[in-house]
Tab-separated table of C-alpha atoms in Angstrom:
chain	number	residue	atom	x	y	z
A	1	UNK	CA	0.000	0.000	0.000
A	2	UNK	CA	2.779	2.365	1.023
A	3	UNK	CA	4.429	1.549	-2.324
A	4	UNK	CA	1.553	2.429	-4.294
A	5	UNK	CA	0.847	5.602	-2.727
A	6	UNK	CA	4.022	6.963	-3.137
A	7	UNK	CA	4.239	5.988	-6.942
A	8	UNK	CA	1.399	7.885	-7.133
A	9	UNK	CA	2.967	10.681	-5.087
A	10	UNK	CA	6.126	11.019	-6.672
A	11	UNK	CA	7.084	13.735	-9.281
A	12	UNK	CA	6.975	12.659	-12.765
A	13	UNK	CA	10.485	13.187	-13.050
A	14	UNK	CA	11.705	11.447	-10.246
A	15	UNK	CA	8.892	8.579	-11.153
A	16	UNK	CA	11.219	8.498	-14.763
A	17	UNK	CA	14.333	8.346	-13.222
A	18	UNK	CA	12.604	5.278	-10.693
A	19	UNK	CA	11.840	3.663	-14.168
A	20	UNK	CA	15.581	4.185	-15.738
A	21	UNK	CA	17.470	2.115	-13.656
A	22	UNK	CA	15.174	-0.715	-15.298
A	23	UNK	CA	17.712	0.089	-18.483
A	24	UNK	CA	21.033	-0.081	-16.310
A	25	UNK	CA	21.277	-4.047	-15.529
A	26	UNK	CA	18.905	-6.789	-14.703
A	27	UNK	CA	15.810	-5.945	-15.031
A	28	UNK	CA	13.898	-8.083	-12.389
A	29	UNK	CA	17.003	-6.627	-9.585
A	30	UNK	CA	16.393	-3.565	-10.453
A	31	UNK	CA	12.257	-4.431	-10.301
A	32	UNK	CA	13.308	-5.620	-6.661
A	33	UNK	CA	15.037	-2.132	-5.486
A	34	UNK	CA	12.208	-0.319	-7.242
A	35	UNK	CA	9.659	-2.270	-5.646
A	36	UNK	CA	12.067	-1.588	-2.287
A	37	UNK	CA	12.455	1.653	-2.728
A	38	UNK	CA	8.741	2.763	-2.977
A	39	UNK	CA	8.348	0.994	0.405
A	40	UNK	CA	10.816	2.946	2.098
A	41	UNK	CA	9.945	6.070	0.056
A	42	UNK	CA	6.605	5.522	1.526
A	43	UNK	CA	7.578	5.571	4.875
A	44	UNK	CA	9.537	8.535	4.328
A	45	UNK	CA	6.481	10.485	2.758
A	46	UNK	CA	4.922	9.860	5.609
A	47	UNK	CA	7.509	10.075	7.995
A	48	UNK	CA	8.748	14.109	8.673
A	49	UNK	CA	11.371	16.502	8.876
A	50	UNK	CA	11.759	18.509	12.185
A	51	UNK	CA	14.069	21.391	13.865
A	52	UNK	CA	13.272	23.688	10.618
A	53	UNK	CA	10.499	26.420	9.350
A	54	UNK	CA	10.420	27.546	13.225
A	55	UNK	CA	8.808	31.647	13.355
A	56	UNK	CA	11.258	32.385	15.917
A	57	UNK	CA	14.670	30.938	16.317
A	58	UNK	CA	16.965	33.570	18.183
A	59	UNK	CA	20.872	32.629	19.638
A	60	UNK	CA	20.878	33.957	23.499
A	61	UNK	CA	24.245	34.697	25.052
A	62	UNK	CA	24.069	32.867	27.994
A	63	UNK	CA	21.096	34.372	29.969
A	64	UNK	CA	19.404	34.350	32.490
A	65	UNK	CA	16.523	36.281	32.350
A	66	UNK	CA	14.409	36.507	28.956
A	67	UNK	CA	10.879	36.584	27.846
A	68	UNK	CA	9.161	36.445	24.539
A	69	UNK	CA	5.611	37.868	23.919
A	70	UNK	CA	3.335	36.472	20.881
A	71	UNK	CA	2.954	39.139	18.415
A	72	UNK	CA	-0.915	38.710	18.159
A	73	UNK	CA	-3.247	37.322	19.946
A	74	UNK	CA	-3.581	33.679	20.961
A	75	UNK	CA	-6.812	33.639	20.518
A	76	UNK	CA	-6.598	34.999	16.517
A	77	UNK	CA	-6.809	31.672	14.954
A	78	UNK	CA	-7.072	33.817	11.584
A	79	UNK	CA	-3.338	34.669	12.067
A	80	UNK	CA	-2.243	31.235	14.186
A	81	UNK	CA	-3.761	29.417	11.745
A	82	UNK	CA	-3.610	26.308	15.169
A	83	UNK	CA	-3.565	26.476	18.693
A	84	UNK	CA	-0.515	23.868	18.058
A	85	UNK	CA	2.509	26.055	19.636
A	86	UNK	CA	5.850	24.701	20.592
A	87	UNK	CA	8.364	27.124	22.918
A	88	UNK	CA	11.441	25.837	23.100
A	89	UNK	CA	14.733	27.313	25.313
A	90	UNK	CA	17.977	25.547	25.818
A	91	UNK	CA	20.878	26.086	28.500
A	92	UNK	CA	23.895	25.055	30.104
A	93	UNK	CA	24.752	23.898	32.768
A	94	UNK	CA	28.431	25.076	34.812
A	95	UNK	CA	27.081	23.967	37.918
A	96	UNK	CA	24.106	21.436	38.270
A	97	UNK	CA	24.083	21.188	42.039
A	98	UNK	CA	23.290	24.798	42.236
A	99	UNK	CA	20.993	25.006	39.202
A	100	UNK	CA	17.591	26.693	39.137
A	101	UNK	CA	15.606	27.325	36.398
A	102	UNK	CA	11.850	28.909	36.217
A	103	UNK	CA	9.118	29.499	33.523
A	104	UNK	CA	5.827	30.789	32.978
A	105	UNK	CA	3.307	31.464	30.479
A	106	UNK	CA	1.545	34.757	31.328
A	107	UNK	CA	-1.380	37.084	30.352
A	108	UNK	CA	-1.026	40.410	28.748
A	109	UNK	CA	-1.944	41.682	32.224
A	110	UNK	CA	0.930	39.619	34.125
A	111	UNK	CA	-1.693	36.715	35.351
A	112	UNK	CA	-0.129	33.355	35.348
A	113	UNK	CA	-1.163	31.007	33.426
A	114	UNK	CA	1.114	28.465	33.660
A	115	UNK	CA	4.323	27.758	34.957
A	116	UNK	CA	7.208	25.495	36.055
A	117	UNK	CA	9.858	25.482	38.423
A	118	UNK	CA	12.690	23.056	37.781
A	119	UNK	CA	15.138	22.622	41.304
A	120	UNK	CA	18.540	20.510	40.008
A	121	UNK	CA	20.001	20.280	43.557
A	122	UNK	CA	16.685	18.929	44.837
A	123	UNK	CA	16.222	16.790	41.964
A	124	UNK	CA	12.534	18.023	41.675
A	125	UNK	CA	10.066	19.989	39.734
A	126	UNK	CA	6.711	21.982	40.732
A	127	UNK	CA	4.459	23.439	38.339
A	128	UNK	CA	1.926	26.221	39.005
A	129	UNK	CA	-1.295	27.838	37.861
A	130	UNK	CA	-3.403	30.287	38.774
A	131	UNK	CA	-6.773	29.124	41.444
A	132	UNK	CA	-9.355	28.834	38.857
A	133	UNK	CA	-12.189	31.212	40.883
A	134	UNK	CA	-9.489	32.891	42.851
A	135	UNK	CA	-8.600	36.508	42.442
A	136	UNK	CA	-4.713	36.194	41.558
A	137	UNK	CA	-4.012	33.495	44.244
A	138	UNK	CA	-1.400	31.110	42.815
A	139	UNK	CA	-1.429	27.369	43.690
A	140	UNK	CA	0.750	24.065	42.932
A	141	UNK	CA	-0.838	22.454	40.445
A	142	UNK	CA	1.843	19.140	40.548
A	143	UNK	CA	5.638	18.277	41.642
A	144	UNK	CA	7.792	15.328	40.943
A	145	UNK	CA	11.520	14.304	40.643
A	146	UNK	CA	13.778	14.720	37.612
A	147	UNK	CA	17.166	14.290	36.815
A	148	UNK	CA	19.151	17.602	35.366
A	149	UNK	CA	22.485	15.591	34.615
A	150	UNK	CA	24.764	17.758	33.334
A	151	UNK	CA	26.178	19.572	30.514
A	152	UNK	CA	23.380	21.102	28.189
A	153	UNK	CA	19.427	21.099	29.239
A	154	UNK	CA	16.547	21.523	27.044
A	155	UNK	CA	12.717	23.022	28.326
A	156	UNK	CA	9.905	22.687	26.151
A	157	UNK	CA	6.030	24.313	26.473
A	158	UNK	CA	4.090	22.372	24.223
A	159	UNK	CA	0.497	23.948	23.744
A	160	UNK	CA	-2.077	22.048	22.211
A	161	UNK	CA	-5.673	23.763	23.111
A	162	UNK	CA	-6.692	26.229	25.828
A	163	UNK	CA	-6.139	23.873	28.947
A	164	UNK	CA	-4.234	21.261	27.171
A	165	UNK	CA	-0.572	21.834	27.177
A	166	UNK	CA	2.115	20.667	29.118
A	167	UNK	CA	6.655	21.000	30.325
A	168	UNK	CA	9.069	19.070	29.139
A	169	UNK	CA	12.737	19.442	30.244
A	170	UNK	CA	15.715	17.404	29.001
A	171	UNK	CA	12.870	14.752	27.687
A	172	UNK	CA	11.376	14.207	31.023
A	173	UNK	CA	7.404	15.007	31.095
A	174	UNK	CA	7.050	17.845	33.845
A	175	UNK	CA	3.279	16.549	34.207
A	176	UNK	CA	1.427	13.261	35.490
A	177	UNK	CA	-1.917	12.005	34.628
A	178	UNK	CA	-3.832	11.493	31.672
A	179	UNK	CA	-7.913	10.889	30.531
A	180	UNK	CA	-9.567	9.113	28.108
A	181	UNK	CA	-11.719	10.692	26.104
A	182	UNK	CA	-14.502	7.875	24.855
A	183	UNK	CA	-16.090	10.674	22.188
A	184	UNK	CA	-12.778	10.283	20.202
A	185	UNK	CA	-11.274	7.073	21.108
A	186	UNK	CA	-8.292	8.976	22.490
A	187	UNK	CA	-6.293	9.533	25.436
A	188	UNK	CA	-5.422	12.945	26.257
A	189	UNK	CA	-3.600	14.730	29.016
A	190	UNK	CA	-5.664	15.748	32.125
A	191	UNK	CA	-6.711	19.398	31.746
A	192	UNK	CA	-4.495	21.971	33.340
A	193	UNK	CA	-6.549	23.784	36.612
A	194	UNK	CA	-6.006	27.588	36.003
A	195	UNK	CA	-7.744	30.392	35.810
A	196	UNK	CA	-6.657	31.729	32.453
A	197	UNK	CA	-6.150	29.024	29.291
A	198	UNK	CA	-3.336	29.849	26.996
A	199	UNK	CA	-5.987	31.173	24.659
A	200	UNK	CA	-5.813	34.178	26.940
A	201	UNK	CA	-1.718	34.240	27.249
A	202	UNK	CA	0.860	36.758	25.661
A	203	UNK	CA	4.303	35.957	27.112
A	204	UNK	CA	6.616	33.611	27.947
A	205	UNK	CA	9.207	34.249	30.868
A	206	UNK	CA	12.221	32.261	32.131
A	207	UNK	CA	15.252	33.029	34.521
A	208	UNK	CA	17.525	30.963	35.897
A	209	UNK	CA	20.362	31.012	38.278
A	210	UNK	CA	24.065	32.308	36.903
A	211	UNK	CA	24.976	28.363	36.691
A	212	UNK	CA	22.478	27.548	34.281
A	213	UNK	CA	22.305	30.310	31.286
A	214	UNK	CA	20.250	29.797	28.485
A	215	UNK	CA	21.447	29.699	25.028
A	216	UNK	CA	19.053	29.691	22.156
A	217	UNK	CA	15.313	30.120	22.104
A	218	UNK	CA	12.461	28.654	19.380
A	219	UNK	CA	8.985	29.245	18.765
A	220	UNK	CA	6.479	28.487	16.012
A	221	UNK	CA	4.855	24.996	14.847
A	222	UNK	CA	8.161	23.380	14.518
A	223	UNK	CA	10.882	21.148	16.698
A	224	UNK	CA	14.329	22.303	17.265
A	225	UNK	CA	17.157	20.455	17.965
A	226	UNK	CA	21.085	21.093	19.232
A	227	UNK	CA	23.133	22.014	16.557
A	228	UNK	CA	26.532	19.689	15.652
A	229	UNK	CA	24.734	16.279	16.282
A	230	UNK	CA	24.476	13.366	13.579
A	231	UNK	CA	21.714	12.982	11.959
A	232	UNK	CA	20.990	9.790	13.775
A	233	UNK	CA	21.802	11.362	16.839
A	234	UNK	CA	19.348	13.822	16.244
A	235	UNK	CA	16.181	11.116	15.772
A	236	UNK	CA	17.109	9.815	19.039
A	237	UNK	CA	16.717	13.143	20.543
A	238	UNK	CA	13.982	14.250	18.983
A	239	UNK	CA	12.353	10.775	19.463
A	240	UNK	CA	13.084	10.939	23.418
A	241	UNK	CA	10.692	13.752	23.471
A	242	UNK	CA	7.931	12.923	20.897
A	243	UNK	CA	4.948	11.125	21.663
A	244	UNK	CA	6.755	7.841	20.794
A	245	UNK	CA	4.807	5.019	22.839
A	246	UNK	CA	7.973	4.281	24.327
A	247	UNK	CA	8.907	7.456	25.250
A	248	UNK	CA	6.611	10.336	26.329
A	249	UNK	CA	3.422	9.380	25.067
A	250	UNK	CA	0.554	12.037	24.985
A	251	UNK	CA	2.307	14.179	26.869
A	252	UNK	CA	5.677	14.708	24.559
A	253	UNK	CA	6.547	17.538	21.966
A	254	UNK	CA	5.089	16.255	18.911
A	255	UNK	CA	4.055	12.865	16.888
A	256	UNK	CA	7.314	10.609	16.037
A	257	UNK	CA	7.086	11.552	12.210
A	258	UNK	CA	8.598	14.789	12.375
A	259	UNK	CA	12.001	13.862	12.423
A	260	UNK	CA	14.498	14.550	9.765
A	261	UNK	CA	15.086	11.897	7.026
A	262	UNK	CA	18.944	10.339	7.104
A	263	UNK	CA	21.247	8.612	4.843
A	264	UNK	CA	21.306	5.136	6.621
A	265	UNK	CA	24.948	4.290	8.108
A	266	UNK	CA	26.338	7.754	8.056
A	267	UNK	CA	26.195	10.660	9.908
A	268	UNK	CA	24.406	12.536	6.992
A	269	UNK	CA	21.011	14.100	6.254
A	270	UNK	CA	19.087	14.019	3.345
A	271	UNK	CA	19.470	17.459	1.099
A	272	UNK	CA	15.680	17.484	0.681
A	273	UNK	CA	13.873	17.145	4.274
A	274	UNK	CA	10.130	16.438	3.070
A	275	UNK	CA	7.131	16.616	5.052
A	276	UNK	CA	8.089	19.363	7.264
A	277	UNK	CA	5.275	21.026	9.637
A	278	UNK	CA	3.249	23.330	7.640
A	279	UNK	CA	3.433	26.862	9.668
A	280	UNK	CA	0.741	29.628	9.570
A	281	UNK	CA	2.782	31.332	6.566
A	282	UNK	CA	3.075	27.673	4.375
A	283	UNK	CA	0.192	26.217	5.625
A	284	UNK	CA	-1.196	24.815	2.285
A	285	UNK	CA	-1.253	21.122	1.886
A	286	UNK	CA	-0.515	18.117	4.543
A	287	UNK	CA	2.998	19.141	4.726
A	288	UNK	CA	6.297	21.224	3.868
A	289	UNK	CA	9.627	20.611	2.541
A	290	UNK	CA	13.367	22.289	3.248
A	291	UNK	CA	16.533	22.197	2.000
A	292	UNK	CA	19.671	21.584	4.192
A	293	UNK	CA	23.035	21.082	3.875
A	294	UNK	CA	23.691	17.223	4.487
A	295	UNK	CA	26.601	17.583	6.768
A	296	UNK	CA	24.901	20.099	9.370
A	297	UNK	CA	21.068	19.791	8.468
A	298	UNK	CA	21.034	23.232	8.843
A	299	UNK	CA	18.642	24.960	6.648
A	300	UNK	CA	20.783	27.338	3.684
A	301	UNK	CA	21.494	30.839	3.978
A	302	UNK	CA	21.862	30.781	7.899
A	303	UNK	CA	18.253	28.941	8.703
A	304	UNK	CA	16.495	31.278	6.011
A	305	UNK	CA	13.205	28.755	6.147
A	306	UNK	CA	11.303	31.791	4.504
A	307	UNK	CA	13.226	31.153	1.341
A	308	UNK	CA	14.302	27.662	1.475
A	309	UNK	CA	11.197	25.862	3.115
A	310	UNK	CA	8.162	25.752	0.772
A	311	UNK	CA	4.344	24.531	0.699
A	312	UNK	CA	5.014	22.322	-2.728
A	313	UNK	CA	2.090	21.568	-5.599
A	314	UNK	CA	4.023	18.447	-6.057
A	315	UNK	CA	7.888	17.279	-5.121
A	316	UNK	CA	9.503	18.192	-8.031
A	317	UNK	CA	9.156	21.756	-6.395
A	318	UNK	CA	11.386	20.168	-3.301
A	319	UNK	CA	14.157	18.396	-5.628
A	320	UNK	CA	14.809	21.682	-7.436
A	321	UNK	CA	14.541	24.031	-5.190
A	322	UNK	CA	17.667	21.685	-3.161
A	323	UNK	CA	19.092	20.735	-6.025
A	324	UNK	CA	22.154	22.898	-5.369
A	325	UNK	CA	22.391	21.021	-1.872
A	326	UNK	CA	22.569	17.197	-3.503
A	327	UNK	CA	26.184	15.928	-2.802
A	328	UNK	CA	26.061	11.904	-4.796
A	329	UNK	CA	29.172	11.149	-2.836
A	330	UNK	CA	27.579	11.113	0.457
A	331	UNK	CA	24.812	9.565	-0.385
A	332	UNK	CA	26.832	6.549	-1.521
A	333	UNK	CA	28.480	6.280	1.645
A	334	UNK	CA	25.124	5.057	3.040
A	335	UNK	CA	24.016	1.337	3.643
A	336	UNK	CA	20.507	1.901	1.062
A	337	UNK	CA	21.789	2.240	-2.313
A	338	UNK	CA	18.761	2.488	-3.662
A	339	UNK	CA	18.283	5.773	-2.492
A	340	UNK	CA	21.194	6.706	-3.665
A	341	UNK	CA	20.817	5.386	-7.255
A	342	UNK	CA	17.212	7.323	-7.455
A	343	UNK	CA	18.449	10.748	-6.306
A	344	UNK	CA	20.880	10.194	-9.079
A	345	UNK	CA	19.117	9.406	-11.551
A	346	UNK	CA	16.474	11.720	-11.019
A	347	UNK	CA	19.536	14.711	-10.997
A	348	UNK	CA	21.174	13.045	-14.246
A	349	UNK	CA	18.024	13.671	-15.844
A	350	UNK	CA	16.917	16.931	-14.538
């Protein structure tokens, strides 16, 4: 079934250069990879991209005290396009055992929303809201134990719908407790207590102590990741804090298909990352695609995802557009040569 659909799915061109390789020895081996490579191609349609097309994506030299406010209302689902929202801040750590770092999501008018409070020499986390009824009171919503380690840390707000949204830090749900819902046959986290949903928030705040700055901050429908890993090492991270089964479940980032596409057995992306998270400005279609350079998986042009992540009417729009980011000789360093042999192909020909 995969197979099919992504025959179907493919660009002509690329579908011609699929068909070429019939010409270039046996036919029934090359039927085989064909057959093989639709499979996995499949997958790959429907497995996606991640860490690129973010709205915000800002370096921060080592603070620790910074706050970002949404540039229109939460509740303008003409400009949002979703109440899907990721925040994203990572850090440092030069001392763990002293480390302290604090977040909330507030009103326009300073009212919590919600907020988190993670304590690396206790080994613990609280999380906070605002008494639903109260007038301003704040209140403990839940608290558990987590373990900072050391080196770099990573603290996610992932917002799904007005009292739906929960913390992550360094892949560690910062939240207990889930419901299901029997109208749609799904499970869903339990509903945050506060006063004010995040349809009603406007900014973001962190600080954290001197021994824990923070060093780059994202925002938008997207998942970042640290720069300088593999691309390998870069699923695993972003699967540790997905919705994976195995992992976080219902309460991670984001499903497990937005993850960038590698070159199996290397250390190398793929120069076309397709299905990408559509974003409120290329929100047309099921998905995106972006060009990045195969050693990095950084997006060209230092991350411009305005001009090298597009909405495409089909994928010949992806394979030219990254066409100057194809490099054969690292693609034939990988284990499926397949893939290799198609990208070829479809380049030789186009």
């Amino acid at each position: 079934i995969y197979g099919h659909l992504a025959f179907h799915w493919y660009p002509r061109r690329l579908r011609e250069a699929v068909v070429s390789t019939q010409s270039t020895g046996n036919y029934q081996s090359h039927l085989c990879k064909m057959k093989l490579f639709l499979f996995v191609f499949g997958l790959v349609l429907l497995s996606l991209s991640s860490a690129i097309n973010c709205d915000v994506d800002e370096v921060l030299a080592n603070l620790t005290e910074y706050s970002y406010s949404l540039p229109v209302d939460a509740n303008n689902l003409t400009y949002w396009r979703s109440r899907h929202l990721n925040f994203e801040v990572f850090g440092s750590f030069s001392n763990v055992e002293e480390a302290v770092i604090t977040a909330g999501y507030y009103t326009a008018d300073d009212q919590l929303v919600y907020g988190v409070t993670v304590n690396c020499a206790a080994s613990t986390w609280t999380s906070t809201v605002t008494v639903q009824g109260g007038s301003g009171e704040e209140a403990t919503f839940e608290t558990g134990s987590v373990t900072c380690g050391g080196g770099t840390w990573d603290l996610w707000l992932k917002v799904e719908q007005p009292y739906l949204m929960n913390w992550i830090f360094n892949g560690t749900a910062l939240q207990v407790g889930t419901v299901y819902i029997a109208s749609k046959f799904r499970t869903r986290p339990v509903k945050v207590p506060t006063k004010y949903g995040s349809h009603k928030a406007k900014t973001l705040k962190i600080t954290t102590t001197t021994s824990a700055p923070m060093t780059r901050f994202t925002f938008g429908e997207c998942i970042s990741y640290p720069e300088g890993l593999s691309c390998d090492a870069t699923q695993a991270w972003v699967l540790t804090r997905s919705k994976y089964t195995k992992k976080l479940s219902v309460l991670g980032a984001d499903n497990i298909y937005w993850k960038p596409n590698c070159v199996t057995g290397t250390d190398y992306f793929w120069h076309v990352q397709t299905n990408v998270h559509t974003t409120r400005k290329n929100g047309n279609g099921s998905s995106n695609c972006c060009c990045v350079d195969m050693e990095t998986g950084v997006v060209p042009g230092g991350g411009d995802s305005a001009t090298y992540c597009i909405a495409p009417s089909n994928y010949d729009d992806c394979l030219e557009l990254c066409k100057p980011w194809y490099q054969s000789e690292l693609y034939s360093e990988g284990d499926n040569d397949v893939v290799a042999t198609i990208f070829s192909n479809y380049y030789s020909i186009n």
